[in-house]
Tab-separated table of C-alpha atoms in Angstrom:
chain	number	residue	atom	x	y	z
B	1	UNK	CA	-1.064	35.878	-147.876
B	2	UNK	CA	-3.396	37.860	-145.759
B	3	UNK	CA	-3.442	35.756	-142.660
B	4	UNK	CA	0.525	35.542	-143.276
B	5	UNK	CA	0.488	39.181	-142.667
B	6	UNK	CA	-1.604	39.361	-140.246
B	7	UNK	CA	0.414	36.893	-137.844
B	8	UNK	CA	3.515	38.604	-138.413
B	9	UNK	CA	1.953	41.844	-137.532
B	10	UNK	CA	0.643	39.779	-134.808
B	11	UNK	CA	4.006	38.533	-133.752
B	12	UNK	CA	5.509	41.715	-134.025
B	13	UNK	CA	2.758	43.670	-131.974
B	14	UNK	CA	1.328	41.062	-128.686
B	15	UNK	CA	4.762	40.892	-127.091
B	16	UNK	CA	4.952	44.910	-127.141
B	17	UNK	CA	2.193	44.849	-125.639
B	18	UNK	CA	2.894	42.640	-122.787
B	19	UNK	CA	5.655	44.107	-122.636
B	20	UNK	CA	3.677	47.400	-121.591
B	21	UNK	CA	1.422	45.009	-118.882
B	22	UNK	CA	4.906	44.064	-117.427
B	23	UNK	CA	6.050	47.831	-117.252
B	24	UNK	CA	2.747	49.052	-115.253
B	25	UNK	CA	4.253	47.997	-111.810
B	26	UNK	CA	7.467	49.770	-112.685
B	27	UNK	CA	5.524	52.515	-114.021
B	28	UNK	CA	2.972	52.569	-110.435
B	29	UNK	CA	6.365	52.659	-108.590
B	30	UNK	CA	7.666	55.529	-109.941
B	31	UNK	CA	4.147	57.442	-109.318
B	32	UNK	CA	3.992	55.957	-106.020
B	33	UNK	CA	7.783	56.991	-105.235
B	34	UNK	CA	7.203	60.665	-106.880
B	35	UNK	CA	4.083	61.663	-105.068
B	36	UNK	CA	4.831	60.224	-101.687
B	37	UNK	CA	8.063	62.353	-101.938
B	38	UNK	CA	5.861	65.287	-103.039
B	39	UNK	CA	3.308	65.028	-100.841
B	40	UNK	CA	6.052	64.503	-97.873
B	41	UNK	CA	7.775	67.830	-98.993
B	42	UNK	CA	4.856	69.708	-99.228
B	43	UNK	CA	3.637	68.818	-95.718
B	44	UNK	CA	7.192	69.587	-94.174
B	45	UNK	CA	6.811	72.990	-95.820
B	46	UNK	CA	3.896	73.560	-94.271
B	47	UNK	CA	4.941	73.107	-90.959
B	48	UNK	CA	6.950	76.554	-90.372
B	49	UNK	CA	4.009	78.211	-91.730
B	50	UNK	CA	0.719	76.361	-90.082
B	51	UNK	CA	0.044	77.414	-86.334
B	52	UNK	CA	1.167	74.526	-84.227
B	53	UNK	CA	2.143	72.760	-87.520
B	54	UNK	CA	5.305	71.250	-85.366
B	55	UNK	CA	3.135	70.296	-82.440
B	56	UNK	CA	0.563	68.193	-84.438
B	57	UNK	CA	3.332	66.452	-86.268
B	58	UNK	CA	5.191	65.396	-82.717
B	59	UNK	CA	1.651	64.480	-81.270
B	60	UNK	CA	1.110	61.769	-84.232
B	61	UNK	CA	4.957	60.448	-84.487
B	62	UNK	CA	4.597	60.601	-80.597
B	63	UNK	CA	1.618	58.386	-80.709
B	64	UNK	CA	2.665	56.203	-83.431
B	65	UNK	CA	5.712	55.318	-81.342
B	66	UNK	CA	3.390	54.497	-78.315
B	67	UNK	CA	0.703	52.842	-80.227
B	68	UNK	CA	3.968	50.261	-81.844
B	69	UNK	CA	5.407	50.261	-78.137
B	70	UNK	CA	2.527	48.677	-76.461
B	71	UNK	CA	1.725	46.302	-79.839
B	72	UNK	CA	5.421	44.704	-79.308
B	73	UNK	CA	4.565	44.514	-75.890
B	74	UNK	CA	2.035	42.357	-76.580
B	75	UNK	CA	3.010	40.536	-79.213
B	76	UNK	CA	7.054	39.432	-78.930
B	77	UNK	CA	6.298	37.562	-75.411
B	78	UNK	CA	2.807	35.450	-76.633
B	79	UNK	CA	4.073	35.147	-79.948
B	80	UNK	CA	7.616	33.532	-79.283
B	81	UNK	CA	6.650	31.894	-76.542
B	82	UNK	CA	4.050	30.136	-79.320
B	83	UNK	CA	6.803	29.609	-81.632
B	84	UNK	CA	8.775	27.541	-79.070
B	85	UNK	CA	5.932	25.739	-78.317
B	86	UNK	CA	5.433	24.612	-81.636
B	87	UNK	CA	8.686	24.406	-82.964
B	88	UNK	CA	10.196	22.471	-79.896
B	89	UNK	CA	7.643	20.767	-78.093
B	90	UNK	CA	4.553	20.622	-79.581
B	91	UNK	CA	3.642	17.040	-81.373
B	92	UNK	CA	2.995	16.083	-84.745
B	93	UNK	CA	-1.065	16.228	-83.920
B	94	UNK	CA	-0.408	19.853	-82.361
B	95	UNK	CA	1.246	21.146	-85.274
B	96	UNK	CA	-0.848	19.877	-87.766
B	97	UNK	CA	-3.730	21.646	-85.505
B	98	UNK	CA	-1.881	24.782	-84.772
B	99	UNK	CA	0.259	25.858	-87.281
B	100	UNK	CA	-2.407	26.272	-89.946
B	101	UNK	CA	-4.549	28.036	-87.300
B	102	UNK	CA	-1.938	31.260	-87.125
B	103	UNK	CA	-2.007	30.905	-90.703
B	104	UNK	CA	-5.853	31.906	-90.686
B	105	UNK	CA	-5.698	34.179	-87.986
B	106	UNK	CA	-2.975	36.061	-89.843
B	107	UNK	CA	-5.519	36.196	-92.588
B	108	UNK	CA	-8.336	37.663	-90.498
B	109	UNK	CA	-9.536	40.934	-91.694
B	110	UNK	CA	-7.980	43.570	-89.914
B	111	UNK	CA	-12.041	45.273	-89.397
B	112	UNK	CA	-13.011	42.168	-87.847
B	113	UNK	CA	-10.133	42.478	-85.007
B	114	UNK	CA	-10.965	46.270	-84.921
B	115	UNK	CA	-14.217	45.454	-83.947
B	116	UNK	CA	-13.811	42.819	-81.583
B	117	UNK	CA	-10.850	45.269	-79.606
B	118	UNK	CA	-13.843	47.855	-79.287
B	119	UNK	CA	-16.266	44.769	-78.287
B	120	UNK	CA	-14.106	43.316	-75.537
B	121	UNK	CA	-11.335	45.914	-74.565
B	122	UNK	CA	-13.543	49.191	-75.484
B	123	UNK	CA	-15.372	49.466	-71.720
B	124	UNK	CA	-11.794	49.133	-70.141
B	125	UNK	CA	-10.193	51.348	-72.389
B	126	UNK	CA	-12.916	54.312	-73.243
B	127	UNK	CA	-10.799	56.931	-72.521
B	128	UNK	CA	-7.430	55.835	-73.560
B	129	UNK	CA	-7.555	55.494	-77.042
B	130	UNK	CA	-3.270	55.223	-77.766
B	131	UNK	CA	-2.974	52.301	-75.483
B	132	UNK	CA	-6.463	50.165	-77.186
B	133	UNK	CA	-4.912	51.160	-80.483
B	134	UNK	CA	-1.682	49.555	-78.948
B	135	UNK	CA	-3.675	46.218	-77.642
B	136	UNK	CA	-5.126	46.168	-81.156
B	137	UNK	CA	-2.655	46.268	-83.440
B	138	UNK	CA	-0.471	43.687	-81.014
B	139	UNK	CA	-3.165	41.757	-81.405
B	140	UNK	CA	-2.893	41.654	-85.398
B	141	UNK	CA	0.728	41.721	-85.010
B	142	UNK	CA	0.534	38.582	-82.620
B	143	UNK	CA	-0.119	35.253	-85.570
B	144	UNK	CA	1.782	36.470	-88.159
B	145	UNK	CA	4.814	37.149	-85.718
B	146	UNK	CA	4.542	33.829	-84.051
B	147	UNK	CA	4.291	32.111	-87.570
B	148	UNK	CA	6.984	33.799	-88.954
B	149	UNK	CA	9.089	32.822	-86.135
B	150	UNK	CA	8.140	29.470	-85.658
B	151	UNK	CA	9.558	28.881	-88.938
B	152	UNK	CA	12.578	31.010	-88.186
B	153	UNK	CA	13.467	28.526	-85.010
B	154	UNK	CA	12.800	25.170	-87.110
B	155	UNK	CA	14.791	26.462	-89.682
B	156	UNK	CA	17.920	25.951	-87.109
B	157	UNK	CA	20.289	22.658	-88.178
B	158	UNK	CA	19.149	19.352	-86.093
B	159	UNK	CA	23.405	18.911	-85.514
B	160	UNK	CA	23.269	22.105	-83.404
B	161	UNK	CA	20.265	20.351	-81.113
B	162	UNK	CA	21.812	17.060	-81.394
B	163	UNK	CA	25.266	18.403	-80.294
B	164	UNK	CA	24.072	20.342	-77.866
B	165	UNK	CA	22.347	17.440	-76.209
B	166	UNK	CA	25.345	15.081	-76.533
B	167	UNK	CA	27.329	17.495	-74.181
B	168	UNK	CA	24.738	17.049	-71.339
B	169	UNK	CA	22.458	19.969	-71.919
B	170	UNK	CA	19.169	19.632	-71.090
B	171	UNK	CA	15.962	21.078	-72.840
B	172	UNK	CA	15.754	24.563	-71.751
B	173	UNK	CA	19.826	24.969	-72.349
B	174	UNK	CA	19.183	23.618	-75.585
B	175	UNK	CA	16.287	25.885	-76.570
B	176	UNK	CA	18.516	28.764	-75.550
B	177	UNK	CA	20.831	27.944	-78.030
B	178	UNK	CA	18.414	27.319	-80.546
B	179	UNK	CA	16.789	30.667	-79.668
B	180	UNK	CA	20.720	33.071	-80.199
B	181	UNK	CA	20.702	30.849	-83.842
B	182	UNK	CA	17.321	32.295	-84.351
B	183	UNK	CA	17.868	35.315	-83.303
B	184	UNK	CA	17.941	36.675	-86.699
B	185	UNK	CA	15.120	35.713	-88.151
B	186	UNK	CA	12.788	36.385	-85.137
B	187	UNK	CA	14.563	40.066	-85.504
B	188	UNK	CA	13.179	40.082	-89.011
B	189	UNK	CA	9.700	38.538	-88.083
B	190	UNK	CA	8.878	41.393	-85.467
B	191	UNK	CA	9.972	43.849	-87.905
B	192	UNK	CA	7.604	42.314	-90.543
B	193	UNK	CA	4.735	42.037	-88.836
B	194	UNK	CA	5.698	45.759	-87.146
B	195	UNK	CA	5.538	47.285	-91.119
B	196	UNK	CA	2.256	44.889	-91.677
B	197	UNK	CA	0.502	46.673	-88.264
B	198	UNK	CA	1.873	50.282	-89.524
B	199	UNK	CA	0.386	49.850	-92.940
B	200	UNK	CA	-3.286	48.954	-91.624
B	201	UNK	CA	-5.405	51.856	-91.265
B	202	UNK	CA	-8.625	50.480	-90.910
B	203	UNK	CA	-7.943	49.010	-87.653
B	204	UNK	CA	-7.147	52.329	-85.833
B	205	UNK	CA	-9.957	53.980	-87.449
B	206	UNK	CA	-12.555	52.249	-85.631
B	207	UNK	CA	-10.699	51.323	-81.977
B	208	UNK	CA	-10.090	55.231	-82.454
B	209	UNK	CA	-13.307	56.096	-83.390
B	210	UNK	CA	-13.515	57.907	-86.419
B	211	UNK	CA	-15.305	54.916	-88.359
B	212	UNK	CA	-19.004	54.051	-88.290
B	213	UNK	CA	-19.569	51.672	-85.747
B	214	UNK	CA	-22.461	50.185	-87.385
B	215	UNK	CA	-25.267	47.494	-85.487
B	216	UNK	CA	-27.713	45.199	-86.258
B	217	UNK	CA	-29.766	47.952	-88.435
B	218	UNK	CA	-27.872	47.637	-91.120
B	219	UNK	CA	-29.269	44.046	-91.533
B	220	UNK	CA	-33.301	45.107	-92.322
B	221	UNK	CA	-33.202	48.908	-93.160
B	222	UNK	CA	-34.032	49.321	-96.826
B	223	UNK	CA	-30.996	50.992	-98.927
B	224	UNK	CA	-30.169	54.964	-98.485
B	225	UNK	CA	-28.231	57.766	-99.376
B	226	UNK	CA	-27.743	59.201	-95.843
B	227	UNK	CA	-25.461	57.614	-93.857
B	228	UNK	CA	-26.892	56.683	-90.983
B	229	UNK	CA	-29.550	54.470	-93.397
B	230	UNK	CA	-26.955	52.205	-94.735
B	231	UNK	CA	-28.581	49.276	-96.258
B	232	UNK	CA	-26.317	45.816	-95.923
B	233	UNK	CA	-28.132	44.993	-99.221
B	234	UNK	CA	-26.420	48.149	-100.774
B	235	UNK	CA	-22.974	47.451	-99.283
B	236	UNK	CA	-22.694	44.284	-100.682
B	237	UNK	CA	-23.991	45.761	-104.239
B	238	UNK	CA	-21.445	48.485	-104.011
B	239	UNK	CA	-18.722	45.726	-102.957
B	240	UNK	CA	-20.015	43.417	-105.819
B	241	UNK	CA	-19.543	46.339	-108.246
B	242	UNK	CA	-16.328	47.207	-107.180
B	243	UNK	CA	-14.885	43.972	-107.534
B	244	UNK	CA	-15.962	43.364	-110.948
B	245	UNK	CA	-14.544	46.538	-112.294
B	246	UNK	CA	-11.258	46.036	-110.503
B	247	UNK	CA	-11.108	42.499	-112.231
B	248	UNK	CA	-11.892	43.796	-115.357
B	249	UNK	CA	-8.903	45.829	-114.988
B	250	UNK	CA	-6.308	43.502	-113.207
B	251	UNK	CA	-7.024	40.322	-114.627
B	252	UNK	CA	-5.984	41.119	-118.333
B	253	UNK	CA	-2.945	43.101	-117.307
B	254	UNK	CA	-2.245	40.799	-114.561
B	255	UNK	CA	-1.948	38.034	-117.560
B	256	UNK	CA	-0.183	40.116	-119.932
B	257	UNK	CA	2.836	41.071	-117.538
B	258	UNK	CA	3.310	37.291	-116.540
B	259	UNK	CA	2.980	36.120	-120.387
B	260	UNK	CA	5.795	38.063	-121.055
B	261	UNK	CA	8.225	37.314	-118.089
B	262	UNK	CA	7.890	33.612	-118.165
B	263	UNK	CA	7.909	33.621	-122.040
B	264	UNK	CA	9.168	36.334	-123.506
B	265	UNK	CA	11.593	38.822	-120.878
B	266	UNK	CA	15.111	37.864	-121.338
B	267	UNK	CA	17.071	37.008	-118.473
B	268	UNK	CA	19.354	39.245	-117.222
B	269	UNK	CA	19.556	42.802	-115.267
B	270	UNK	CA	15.847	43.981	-116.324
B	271	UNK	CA	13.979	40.978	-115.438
B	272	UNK	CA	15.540	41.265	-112.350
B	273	UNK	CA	14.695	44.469	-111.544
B	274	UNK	CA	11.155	44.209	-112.524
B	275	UNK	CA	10.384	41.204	-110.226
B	276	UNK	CA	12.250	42.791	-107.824
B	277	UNK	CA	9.775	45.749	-108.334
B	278	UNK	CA	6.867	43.422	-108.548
B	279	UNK	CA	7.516	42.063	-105.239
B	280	UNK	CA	7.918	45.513	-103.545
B	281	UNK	CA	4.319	46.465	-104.629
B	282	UNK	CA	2.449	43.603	-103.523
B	283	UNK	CA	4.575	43.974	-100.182
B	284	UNK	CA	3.479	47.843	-100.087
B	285	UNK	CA	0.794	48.702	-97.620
B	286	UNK	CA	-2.827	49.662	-98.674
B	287	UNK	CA	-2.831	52.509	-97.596
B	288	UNK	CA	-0.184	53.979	-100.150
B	289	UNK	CA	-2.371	52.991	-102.814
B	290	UNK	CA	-5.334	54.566	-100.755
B	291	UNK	CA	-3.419	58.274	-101.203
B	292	UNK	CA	-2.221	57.925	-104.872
B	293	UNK	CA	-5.689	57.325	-105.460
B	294	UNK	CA	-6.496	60.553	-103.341
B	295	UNK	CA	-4.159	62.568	-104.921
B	296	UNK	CA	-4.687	61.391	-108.538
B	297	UNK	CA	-8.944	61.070	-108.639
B	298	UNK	CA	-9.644	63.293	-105.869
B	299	UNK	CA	-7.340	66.391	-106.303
B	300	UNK	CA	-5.636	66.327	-109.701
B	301	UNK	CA	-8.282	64.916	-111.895
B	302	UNK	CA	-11.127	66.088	-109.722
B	303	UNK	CA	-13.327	63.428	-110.149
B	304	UNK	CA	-14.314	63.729	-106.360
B	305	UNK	CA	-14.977	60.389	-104.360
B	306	UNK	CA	-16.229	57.611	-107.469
B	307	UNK	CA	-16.525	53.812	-107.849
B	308	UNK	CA	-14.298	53.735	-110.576
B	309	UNK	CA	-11.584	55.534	-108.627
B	310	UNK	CA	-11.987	53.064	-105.414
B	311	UNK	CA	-12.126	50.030	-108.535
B	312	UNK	CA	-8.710	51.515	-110.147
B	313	UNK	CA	-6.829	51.827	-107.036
B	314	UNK	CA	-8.209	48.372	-105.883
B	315	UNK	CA	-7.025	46.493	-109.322
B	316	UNK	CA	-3.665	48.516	-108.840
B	317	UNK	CA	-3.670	46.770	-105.309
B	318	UNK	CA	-4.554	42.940	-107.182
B	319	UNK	CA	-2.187	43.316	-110.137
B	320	UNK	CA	1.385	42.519	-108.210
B	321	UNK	CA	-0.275	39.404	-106.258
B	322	UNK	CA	-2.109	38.732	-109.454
B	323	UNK	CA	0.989	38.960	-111.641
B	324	UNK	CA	3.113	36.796	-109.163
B	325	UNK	CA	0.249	34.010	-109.207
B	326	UNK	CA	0.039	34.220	-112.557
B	327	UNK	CA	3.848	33.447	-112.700
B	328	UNK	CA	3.542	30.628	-110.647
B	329	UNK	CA	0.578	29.377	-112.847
B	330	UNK	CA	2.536	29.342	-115.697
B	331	UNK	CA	6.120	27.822	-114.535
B	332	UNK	CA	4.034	24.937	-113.599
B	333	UNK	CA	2.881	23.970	-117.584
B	334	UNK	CA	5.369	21.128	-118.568
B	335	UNK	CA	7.907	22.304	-120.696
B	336	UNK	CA	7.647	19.540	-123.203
B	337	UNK	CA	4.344	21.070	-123.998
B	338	UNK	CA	5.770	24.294	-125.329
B	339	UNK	CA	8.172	22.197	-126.680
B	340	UNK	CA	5.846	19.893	-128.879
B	341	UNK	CA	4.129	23.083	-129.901
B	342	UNK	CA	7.031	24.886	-131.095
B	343	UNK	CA	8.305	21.128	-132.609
B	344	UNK	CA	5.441	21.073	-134.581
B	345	UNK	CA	6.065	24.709	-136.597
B	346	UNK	CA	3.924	26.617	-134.071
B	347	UNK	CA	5.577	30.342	-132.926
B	348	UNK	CA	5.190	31.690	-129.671
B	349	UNK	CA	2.640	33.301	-129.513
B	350	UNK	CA	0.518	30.282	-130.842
B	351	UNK	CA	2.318	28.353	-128.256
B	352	UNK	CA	1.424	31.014	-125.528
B	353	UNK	CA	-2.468	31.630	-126.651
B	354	UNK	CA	-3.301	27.599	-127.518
B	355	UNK	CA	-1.194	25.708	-125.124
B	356	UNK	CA	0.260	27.449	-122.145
B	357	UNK	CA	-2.764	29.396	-121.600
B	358	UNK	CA	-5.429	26.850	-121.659
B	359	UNK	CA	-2.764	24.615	-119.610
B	360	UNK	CA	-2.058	27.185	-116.585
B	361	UNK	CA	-5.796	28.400	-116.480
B	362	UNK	CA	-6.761	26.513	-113.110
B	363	UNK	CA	-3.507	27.884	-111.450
B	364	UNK	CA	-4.737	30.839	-112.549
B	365	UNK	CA	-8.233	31.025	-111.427
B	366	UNK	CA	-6.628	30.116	-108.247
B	367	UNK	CA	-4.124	32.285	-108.007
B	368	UNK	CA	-6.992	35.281	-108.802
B	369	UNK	CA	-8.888	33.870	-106.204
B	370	UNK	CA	-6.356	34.352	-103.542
B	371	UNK	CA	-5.107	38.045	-104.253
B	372	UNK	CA	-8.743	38.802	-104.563
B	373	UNK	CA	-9.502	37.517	-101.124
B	374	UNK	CA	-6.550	39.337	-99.815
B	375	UNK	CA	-7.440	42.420	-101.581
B	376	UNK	CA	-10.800	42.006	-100.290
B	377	UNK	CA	-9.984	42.693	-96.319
B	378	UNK	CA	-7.634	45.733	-97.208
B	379	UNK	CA	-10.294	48.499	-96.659
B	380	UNK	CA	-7.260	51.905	-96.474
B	381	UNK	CA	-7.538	52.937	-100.195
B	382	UNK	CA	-11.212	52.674	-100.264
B	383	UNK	CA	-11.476	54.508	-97.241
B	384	UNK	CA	-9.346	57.300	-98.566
B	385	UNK	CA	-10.844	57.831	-101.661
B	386	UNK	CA	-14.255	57.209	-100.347
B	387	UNK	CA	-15.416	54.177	-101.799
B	388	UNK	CA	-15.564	52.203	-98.749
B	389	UNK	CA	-18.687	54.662	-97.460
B	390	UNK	CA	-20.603	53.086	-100.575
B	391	UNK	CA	-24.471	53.016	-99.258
B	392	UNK	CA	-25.971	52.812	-102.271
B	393	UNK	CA	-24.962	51.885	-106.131
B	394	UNK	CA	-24.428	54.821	-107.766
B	395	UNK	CA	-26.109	55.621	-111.418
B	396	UNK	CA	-23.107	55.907	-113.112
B	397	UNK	CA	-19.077	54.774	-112.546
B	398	UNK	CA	-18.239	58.543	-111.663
B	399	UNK	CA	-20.748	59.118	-109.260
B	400	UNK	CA	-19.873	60.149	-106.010
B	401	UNK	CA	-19.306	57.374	-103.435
């Protein structure tokens, strides 16, 4: 009788819960939404009151705009130029060589191409800081771009090429034509990879130079305190830490939310508009997630510059990616699984905690794998709440940074 109970209660209880895992990206939207709109008010407020509040807001839209001006620049001409090549007249060898390599270089942490724009293009550039920003992010911009429009061009029909070459039209006619079908989605490629350069901060901060610029130090000195004694030992101790605790806080939520939208959400105008939701957040740029955590550790709650701050912020930056792995993980367990389960007089949740679980596990270890490693490069909400100046562990989870 007892353990009769105690599965009902069971039953009636675990899918409320998920339910609440699924609700947390709706819920961070909202917060998200709400404080950037409060925080954008307050600042436009300020600027009839602050001395040269006006000028200092034209000065950064001014060189935003330049700093995106000179990235296009450099990235529409390589970059479709590339996806021609590849989509048109590169051979199967090439492609097999090439196409995966934009992948990776789309990948590449955006601190790595930071510091090789100071490396190479710093001496040339010292004193013009807009246009190395520019080169920069045009660099960054320049694989994803080319990827993203590579597939935009092969996407074309074959009967347009093969049509086009039956009337006499030879290959550079043809590629023009293939080019105004494309035209769309190369449109929405540069704009992609334009919101992917605006939402990397970490990039600017050191071609700019308001990061620490670091050296070969930072291999042998012993761990520190004081900045300019940053241990590498320590920064990987600090990274360790933070990655744990972030896990720790994705990974079961992550879980929860995808139990219940593969197995429990109904289909219809709310499951829509959560994965719709879901989607926007893991699109959102680090950054964002860099000021809630500002706002919400820093100022409201006080709790100055802390681990667990830069871990909460990064686990709300893993849990969309997580959740949509997750998803993935799951639609791939057989259905005739569940359907033997629940055959043989199991419920759902049994089904859920026995057999779909145990059965989607790999997909999910993989899938956890790859939003971590994405999460990993994105260095803006650690550097606004102060986590990513970590030099040492601190002695407890509230410590200062």
């Amino acid at each position: 009788m007892g353990t009769r109970v105690t599965r009902s209660l069971a039953d009636a209880v675990v899918p409320k819960l998920l339910f609440l895992c699924a609700l947390s990206s709706v819920l961070a939207t909202l917060v998200i939404a709400g404080l950037l709109a409060a925080e954008a008010l307050a600042f436009v407020r300020t600027l009839g009151t602050s001395a040269g509040g006006a000028g200092a807001l034209a000065s950064l839209l001014a060189g935003t705009v330049l700093a995106t001006f000179v990235a296009v620049l450099v990235a529409l001409p390589i970059g479709l130029v590339a996806a021609i090549y590849l989509s048109e007249f590169a051979g199967p060898r090439a492609r097999r060589v090439l196409a995966p390599g934009l992948d990776v270089l789309a990948s590449l942490p955006t601190v790595v191409l930071g510091y090789l724009a100071i490396a190479l293009l710093g001496p040339a550039f010292a004193e013009h800081h807009v246009l190395l920003s520019g080169v920069a992010l045009g660099v960054m911009m320049l694989p994803y771009f080319a990827s993203r429009s590579e597939r935009a061009i092969s996407a074309v029909p074959h009967n347009l090429r093969e049509g086009a070459y039956a009337l006499g039209a030879g290959k550079i006619a043809v590629n023009r034509i293939v080019l105004k079908a494309a035209l769309g989605g190369i449109g929405a490629a540069l704009l992609l990879a334009v919101a992917r350069a605006l939402g990397e901060v970490m990039i600017l901060m050191i071609v700019t130079g308001h990061a620490s610029q670091g050296g070969w130090d930072a291999w042998v000195l012993a761990a520190s305190s004081q900045p300019a004694r940053v241990s590498l030992s320590a920064t990987i101790e600090g990274a360790l830490l933070l990655v744990a605790l972030a896990l720790v806080i994705a990974v079961p939520t992550a879980v929860g939310a995808a139990s219940w939208l593969e197995e429990y959400a109904p289909r219809g105008r709310l499951m829509s508009r959560v994965e719709r939701i879901t989607r926007t957040l893991a699109a959102a740029p680090p950054i964002v997630y860099g000021l809630l955590g500002l706002v919400i550790f820093v100022h409201v709650l006080g709790q100055g510059e802390s681990t667990l701050a830069g871990a909460v912020m990064l686990a709300l930056l893993l849990l969309p990616r997580m959740t949509t792995a997750f998803r993935e993980a799951l639609r791939e367990v057989p259905a005739s699984l569940r359907e033997a389960c629940l055959a043989l007089g199991a419920d759902r949740l049994h089904t859920l905690r026995e057999v779909v679980l145990p059965a989607a596990t790999p997909g999910m270890f993989r899938g956890a794998l790859g939003s971590l490693a994405r999460a990993a490069i994105e260095t803006a909400p650690l550097a606004w709440i102060g986590a990513a100046s970590l030099s040492a562990l601190p002695w407890t989870l509230l410590g200062a940074a």
